[in-house]
PDB file of C-alpha atoms in Angstrom:
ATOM      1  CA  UNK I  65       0.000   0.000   0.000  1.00 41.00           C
ATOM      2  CA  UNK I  66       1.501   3.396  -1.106  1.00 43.00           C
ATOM      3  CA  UNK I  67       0.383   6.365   0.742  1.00 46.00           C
ATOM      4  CA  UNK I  68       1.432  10.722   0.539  1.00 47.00           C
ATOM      5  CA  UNK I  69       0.023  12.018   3.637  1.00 51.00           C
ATOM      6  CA  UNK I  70       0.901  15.507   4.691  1.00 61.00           C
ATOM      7  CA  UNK I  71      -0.425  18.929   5.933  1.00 70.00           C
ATOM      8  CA  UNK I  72      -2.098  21.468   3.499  1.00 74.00           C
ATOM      9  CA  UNK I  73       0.667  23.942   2.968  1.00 76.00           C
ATOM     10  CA  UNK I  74      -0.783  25.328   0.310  1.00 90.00           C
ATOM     11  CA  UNK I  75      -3.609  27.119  -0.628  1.00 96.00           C
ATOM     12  CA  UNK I  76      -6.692  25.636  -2.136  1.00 97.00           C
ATOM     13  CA  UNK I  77     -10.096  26.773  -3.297  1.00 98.00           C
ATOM     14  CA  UNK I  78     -13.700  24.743  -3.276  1.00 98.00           C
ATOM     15  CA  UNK I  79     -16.248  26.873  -4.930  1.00 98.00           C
ATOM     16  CA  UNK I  80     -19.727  26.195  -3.362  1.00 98.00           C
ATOM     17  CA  UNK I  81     -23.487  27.530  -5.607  1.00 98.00           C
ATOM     18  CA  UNK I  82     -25.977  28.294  -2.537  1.00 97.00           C
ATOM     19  CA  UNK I  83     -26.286  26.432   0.402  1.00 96.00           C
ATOM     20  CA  UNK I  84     -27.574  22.794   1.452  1.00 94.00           C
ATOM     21  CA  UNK I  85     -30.475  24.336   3.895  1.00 94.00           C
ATOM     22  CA  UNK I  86     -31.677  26.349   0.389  1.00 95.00           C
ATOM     23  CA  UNK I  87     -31.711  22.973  -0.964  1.00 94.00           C
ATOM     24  CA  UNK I  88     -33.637  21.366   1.392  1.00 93.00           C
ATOM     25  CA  UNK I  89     -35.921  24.759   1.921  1.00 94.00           C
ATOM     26  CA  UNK I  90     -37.048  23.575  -1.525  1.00 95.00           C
ATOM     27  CA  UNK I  91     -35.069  25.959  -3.671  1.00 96.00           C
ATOM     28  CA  UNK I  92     -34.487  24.235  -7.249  1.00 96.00           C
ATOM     29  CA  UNK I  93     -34.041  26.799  -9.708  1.00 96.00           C
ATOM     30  CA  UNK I  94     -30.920  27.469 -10.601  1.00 91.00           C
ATOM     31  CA  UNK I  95     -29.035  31.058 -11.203  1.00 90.00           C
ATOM     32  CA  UNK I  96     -25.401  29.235 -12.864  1.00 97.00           C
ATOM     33  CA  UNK I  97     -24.998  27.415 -15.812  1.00 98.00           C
ATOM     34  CA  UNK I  98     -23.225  24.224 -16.181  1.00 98.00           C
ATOM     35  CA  UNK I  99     -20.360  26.565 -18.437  1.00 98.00           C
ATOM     36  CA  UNK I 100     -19.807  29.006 -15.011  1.00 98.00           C
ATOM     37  CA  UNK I 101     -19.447  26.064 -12.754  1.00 98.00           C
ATOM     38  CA  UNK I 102     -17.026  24.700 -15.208  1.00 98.00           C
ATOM     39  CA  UNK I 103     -15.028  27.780 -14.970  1.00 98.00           C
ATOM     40  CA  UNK I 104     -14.601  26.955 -10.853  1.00 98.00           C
ATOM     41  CA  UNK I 105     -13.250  23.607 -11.313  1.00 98.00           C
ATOM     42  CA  UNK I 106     -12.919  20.340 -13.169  1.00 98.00           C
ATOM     43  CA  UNK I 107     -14.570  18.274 -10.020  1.00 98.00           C
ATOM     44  CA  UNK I 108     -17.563  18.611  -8.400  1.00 98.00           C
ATOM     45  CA  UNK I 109     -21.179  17.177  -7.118  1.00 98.00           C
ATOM     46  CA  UNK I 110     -24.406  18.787  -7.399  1.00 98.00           C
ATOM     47  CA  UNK I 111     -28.266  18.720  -8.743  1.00 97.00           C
ATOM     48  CA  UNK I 112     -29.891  20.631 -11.658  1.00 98.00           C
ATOM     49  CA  UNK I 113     -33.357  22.888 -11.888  1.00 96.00           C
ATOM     50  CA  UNK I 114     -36.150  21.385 -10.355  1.00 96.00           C
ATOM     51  CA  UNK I 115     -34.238  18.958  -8.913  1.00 95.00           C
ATOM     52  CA  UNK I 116     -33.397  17.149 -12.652  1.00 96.00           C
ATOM     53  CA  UNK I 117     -31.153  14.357 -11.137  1.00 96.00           C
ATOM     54  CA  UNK I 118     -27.818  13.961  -9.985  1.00 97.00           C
ATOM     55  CA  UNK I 119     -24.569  16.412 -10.618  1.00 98.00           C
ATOM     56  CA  UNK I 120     -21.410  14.560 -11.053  1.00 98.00           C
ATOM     57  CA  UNK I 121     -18.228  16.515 -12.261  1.00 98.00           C
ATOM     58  CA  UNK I 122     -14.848  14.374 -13.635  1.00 98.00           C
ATOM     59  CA  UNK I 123     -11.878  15.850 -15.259  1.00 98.00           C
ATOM     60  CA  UNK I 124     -14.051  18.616 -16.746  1.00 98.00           C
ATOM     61  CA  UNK I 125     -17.174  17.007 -17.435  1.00 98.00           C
ATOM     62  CA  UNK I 126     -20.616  17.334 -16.122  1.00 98.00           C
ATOM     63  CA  UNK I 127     -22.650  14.375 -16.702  1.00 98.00           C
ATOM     64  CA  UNK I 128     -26.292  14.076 -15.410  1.00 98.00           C
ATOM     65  CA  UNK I 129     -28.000  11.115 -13.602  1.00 98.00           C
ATOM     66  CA  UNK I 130     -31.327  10.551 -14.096  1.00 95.00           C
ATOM     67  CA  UNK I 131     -33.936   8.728 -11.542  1.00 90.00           C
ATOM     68  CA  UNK I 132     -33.594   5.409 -13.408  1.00 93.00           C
ATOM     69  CA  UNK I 133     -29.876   5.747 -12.915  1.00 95.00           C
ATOM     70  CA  UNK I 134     -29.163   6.712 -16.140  1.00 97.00           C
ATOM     71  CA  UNK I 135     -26.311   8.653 -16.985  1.00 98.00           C
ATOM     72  CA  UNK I 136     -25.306  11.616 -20.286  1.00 98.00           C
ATOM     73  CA  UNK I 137     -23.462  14.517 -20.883  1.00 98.00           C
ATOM     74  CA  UNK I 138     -25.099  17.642 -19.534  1.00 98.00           C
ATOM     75  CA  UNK I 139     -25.418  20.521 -21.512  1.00 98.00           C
ATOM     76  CA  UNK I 140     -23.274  23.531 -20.827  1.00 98.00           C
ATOM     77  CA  UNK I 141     -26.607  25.920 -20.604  1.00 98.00           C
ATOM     78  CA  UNK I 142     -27.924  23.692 -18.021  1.00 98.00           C
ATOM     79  CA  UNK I 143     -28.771  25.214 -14.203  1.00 98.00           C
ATOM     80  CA  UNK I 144     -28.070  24.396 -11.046  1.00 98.00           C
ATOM     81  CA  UNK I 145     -28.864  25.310  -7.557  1.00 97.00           C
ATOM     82  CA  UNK I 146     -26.445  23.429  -5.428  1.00 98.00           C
ATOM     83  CA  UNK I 147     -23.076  22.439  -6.613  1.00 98.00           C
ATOM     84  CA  UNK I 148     -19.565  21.839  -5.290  1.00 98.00           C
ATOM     85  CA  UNK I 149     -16.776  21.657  -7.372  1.00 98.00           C
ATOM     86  CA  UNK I 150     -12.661  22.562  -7.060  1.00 98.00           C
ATOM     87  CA  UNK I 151      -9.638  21.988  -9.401  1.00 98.00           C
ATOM     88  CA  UNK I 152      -9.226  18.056  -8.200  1.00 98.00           C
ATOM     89  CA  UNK I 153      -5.641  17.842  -7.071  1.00 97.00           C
ATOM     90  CA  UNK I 154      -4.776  14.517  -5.332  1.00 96.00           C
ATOM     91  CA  UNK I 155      -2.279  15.607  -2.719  1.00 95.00           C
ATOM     92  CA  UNK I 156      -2.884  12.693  -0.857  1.00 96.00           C
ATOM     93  CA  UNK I 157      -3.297   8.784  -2.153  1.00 97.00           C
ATOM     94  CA  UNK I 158      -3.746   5.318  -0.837  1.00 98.00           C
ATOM     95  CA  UNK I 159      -4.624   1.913  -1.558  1.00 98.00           C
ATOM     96  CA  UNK I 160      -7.213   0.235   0.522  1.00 98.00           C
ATOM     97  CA  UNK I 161      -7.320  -3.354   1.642  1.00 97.00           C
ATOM     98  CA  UNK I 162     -10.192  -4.871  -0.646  1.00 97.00           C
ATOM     99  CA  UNK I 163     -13.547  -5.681  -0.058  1.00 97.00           C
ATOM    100  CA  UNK I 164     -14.400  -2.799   2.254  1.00 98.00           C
ATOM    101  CA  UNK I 165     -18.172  -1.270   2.523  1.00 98.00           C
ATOM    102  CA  UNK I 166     -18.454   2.793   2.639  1.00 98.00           C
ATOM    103  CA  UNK I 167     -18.222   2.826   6.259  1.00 97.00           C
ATOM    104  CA  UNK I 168     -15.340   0.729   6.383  1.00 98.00           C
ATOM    105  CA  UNK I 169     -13.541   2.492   3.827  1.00 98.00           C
ATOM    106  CA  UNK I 170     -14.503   6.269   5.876  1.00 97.00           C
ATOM    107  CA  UNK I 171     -12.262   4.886   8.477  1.00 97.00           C
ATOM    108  CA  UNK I 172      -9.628   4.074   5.976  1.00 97.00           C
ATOM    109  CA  UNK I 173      -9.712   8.005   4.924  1.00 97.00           C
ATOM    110  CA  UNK I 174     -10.211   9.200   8.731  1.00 96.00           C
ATOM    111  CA  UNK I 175      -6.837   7.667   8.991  1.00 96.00           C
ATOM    112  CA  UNK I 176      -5.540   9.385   5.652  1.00 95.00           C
ATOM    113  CA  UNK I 177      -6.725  12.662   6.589  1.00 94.00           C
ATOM    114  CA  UNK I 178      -4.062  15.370   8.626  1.00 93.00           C
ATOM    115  CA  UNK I 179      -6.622  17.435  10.027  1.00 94.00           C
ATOM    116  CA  UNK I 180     -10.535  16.728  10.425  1.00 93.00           C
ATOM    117  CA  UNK I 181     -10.337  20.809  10.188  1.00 94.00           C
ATOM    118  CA  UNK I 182     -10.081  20.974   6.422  1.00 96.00           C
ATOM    119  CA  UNK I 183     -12.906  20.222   3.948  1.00 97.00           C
ATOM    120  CA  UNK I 184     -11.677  17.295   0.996  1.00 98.00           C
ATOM    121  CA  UNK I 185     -12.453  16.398  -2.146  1.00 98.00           C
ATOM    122  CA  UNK I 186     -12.420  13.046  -2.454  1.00 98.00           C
ATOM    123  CA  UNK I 187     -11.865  10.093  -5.607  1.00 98.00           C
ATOM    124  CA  UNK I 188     -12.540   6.743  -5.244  1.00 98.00           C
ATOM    125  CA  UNK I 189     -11.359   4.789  -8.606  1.00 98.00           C
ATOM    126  CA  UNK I 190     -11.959   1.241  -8.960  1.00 98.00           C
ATOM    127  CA  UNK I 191     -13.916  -2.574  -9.225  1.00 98.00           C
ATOM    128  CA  UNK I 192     -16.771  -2.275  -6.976  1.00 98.00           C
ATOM    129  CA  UNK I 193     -18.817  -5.116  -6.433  1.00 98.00           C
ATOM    130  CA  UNK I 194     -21.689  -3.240  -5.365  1.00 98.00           C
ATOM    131  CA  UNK I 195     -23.192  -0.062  -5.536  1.00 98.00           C
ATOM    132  CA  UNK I 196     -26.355   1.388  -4.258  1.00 98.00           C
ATOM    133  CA  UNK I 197     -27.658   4.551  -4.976  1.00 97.00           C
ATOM    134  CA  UNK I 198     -30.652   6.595  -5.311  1.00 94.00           C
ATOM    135  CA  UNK I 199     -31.365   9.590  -7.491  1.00 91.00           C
ATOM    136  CA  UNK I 200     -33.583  12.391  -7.108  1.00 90.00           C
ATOM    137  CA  UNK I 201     -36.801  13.146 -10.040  1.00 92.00           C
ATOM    138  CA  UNK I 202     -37.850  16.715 -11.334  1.00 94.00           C
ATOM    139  CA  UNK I 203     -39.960  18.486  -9.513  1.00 94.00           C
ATOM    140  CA  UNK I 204     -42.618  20.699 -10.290  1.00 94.00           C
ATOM    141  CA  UNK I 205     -43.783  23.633  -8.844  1.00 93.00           C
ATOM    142  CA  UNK I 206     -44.733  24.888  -6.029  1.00 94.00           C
ATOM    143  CA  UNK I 207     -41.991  22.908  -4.765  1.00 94.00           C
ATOM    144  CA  UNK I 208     -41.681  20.576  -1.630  1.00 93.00           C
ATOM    145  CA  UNK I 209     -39.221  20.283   0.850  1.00 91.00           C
ATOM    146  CA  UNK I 210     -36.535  18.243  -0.093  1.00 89.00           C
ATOM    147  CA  UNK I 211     -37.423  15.499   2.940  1.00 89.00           C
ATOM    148  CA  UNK I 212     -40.949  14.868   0.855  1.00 90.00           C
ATOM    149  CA  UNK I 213     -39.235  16.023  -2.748  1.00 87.00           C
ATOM    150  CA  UNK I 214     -36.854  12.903  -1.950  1.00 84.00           C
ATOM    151  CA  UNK I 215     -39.368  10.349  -0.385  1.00 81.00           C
ATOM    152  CA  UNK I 216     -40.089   8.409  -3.469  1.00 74.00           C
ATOM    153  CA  UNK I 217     -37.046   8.363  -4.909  1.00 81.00           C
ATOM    154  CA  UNK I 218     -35.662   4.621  -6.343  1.00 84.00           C
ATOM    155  CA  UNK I 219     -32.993   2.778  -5.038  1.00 93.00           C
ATOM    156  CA  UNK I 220     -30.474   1.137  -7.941  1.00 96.00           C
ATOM    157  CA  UNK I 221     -27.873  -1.179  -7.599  1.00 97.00           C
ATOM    158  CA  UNK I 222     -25.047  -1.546  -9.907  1.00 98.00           C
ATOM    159  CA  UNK I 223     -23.220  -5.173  -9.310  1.00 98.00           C
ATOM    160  CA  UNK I 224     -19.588  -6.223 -10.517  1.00 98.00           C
ATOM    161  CA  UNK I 225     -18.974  -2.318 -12.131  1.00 98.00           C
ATOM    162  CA  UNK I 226     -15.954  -0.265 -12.730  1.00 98.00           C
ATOM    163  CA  UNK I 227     -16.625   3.499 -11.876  1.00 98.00           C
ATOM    164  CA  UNK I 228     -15.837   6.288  -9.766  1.00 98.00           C
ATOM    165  CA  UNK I 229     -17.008   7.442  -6.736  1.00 98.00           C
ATOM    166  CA  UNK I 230     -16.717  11.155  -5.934  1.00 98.00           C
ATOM    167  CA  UNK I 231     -17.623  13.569  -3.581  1.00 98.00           C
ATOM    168  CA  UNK I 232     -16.742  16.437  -0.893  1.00 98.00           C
ATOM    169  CA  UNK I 233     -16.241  15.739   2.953  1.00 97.00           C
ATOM    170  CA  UNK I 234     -16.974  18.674   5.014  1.00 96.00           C
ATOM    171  CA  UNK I 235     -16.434  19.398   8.708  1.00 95.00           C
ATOM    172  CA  UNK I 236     -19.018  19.673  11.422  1.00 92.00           C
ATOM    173  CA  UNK I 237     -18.737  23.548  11.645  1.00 94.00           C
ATOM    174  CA  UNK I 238     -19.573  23.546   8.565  1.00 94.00           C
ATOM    175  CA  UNK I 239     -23.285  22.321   9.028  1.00 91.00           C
ATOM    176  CA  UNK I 240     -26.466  23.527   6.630  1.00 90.00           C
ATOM    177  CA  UNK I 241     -23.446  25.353   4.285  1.00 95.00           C
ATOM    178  CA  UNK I 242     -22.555  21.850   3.261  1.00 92.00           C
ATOM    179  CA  UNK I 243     -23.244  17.980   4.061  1.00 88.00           C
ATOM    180  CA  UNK I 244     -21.771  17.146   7.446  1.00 86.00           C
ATOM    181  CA  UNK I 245     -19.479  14.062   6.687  1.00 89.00           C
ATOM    182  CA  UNK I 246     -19.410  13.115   3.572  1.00 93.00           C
ATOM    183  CA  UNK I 247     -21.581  13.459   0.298  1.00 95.00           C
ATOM    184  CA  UNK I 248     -20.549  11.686  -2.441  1.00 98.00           C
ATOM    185  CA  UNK I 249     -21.643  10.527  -6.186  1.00 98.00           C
ATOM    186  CA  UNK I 250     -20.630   7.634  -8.232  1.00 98.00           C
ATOM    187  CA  UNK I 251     -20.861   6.842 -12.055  1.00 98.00           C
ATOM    188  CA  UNK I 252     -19.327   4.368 -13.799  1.00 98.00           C
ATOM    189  CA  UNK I 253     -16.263   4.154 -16.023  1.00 98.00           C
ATOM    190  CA  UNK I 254     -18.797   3.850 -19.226  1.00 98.00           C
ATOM    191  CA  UNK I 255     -20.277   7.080 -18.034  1.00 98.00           C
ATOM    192  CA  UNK I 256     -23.770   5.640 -18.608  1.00 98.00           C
ATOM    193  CA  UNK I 257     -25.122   4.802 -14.893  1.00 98.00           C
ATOM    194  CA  UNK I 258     -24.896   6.547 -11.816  1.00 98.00           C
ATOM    195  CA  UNK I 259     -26.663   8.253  -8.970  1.00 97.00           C
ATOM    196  CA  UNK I 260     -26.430   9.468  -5.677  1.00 96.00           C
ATOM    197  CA  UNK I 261     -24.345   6.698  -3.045  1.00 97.00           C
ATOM    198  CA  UNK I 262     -25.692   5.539  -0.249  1.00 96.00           C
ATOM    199  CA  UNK I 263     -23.428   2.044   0.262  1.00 97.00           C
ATOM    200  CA  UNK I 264     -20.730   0.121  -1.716  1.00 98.00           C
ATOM    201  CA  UNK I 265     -18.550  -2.570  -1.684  1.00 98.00           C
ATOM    202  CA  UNK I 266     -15.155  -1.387  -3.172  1.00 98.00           C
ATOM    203  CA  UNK I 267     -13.308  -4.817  -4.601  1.00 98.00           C
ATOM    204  CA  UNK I 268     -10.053  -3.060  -5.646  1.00 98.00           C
ATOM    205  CA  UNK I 269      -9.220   0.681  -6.386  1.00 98.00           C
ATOM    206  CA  UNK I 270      -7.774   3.950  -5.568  1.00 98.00           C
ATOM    207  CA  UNK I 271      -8.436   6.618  -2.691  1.00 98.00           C
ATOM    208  CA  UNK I 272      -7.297  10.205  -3.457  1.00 98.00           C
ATOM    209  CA  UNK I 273      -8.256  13.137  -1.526  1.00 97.00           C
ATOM    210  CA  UNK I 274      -7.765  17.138  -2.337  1.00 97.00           C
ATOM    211  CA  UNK I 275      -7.388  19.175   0.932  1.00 97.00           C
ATOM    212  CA  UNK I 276      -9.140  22.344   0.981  1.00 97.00           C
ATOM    213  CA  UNK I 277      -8.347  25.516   2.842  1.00 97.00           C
ATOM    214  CA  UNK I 278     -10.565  27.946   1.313  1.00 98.00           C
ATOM    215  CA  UNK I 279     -13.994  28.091   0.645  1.00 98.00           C
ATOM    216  CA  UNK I 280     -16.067  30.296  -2.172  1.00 98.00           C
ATOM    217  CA  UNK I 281     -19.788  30.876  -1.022  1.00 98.00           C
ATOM    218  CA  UNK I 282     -22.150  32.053  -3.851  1.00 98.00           C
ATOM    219  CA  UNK I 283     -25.376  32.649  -2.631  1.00 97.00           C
ATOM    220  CA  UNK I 284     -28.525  32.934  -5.018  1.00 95.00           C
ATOM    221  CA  UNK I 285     -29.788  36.563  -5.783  1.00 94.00           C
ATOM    222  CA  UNK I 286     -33.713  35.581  -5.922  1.00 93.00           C
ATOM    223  CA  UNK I 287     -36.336  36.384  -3.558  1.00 93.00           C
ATOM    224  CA  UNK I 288     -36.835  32.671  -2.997  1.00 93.00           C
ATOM    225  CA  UNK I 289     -33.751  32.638  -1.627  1.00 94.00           C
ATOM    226  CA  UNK I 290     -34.590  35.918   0.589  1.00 95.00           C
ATOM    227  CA  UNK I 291     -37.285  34.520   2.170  1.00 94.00           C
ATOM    228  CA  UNK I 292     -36.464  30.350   2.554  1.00 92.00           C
ATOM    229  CA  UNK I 293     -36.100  29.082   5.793  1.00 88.00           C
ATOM    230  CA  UNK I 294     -31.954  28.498   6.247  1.00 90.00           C
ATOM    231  CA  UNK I 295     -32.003  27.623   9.738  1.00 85.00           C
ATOM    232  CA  UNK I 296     -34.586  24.514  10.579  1.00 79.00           C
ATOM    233  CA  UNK I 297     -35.189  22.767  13.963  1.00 79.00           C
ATOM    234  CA  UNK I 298     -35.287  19.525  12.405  1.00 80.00           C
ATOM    235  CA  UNK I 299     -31.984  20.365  10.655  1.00 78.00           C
ATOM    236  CA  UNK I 300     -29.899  17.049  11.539  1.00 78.00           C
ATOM    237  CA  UNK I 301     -33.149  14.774  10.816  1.00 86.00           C
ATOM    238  CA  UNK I 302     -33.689  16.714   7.072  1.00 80.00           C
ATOM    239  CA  UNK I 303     -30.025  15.815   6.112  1.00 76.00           C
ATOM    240  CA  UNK I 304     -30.162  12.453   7.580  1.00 78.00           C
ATOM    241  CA  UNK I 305     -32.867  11.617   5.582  1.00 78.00           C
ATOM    242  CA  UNK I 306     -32.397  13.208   2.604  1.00 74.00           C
ATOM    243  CA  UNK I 307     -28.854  12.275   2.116  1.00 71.00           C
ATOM    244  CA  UNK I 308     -28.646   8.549   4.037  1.00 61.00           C
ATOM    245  CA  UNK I 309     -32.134   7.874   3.605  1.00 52.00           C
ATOM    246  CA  UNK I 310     -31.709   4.191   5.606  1.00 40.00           C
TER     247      UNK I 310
END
């Protein structure tokens, strides 16, 4: 097993379009184009208007995953209203022991990590012999929360499949800006299926991670936006299920 670990000492930028609590306030539409968030970094997670399926970013391509789990190239004019993305440099890289589940494989990268003060991009590249994900449908308006937006969403799973899994983990602090822990993506290496991960079984592969020090905050200029409700009681259980949905 070959591993870089080290401090950040240098500088590096994630770019963040509006904030998770929006999201889950039930604010879909979109004020950046797929071409702008492309100009913030060739990595990245995220949705599209009305909550048109799943954002995944890979060496400067946006792809979109549909609620069957389908996956194409997105258009550059397409919106968004939550996305993450950075310039994916893999400062740090390991290979795990094989046959480890997500939660398994988060203590592989808790052990990777310097600091659990930084946010990190994170790349995992390999044979998984299972994936399960789920992928949010296109809403129409007036729209719901996310917690009932999300409620009938399928679960896929993708056996025996080469593909990447990517995604941002973000520190506690930053809670309702981001996902707590981490929130992750995967498609796979035909660039055809995909969604949003909720467990896998990683056979063989990579682990990279990209500290970051800095983060960009756009917020949206609408009055949806103005008026949403950023700062929930429930705020904990609306991630939970939104995001794990066990």
């Amino acid at each position: 097993m070959g591993t870089q670990r080290s401090f950040p000492t240098q500088r590096h930028t994630i770019f963040q379009n509006s904030l998770m609590t929006a999201l889950l306030d039930g604010i879909y539409d979109g004020e950046m184009t797929v071409g702008e968030l492309l100009g913030h970094g060739n990595f990245g997670i995220g949705t599209f208007d009305a909550l048109d399926g799943e954002m995944i970013v890979l060496d400067g391509v946006c792809y979109q995953v549909r609620g069957d789990g389908s996956a194409a190239r997105a258009d550059l004019g397409q919106r968004s209203p939550f996305t993450v993305m950075t310039n994916f440099v893999p400062h740090i890289a390991a290979t795990p022991p094989p046959g480890l589940r997500r939660a398994e494989l988060a203590g592989f990268i808790d052990d990777l990590q310097p600091s659990e003060n930084y946010m990190y991009a994170v790349r995992i590249t390999g044979r998984f012999s299972k994936v399960r994900v789920r992928t949010v449908t296109r809403q129409s308006k007036p729209y719901r929360p996310m917690v009932e937006a999300t409620g009938d969403d399928a679960e896929l799973c993708f056996r025996d499949v080469e593909g990447t899994v990517a995604g941002f983990r973000t520190p506690v602090y930053e809670k309702g800006i981001g996902v707590p822990g981490c929130h992750a993506h995967f498609i796979d290496s035909a660039r055809t299926r995909g969604g949003h991960v909720l467990d896998f079984t990683l056979n063989s592969g990579a682990v990279e991670l990209c500290p970051g020090t800095d983060l960009s905050l756009r917020l949206p200029l609408t009055s949806d936006f103005s008026r949403a409700a950023l700062a929930p009681e429930d705020l904990d259980h609306q991630i939970h299920t939104t995001e794990i949905k066990k």
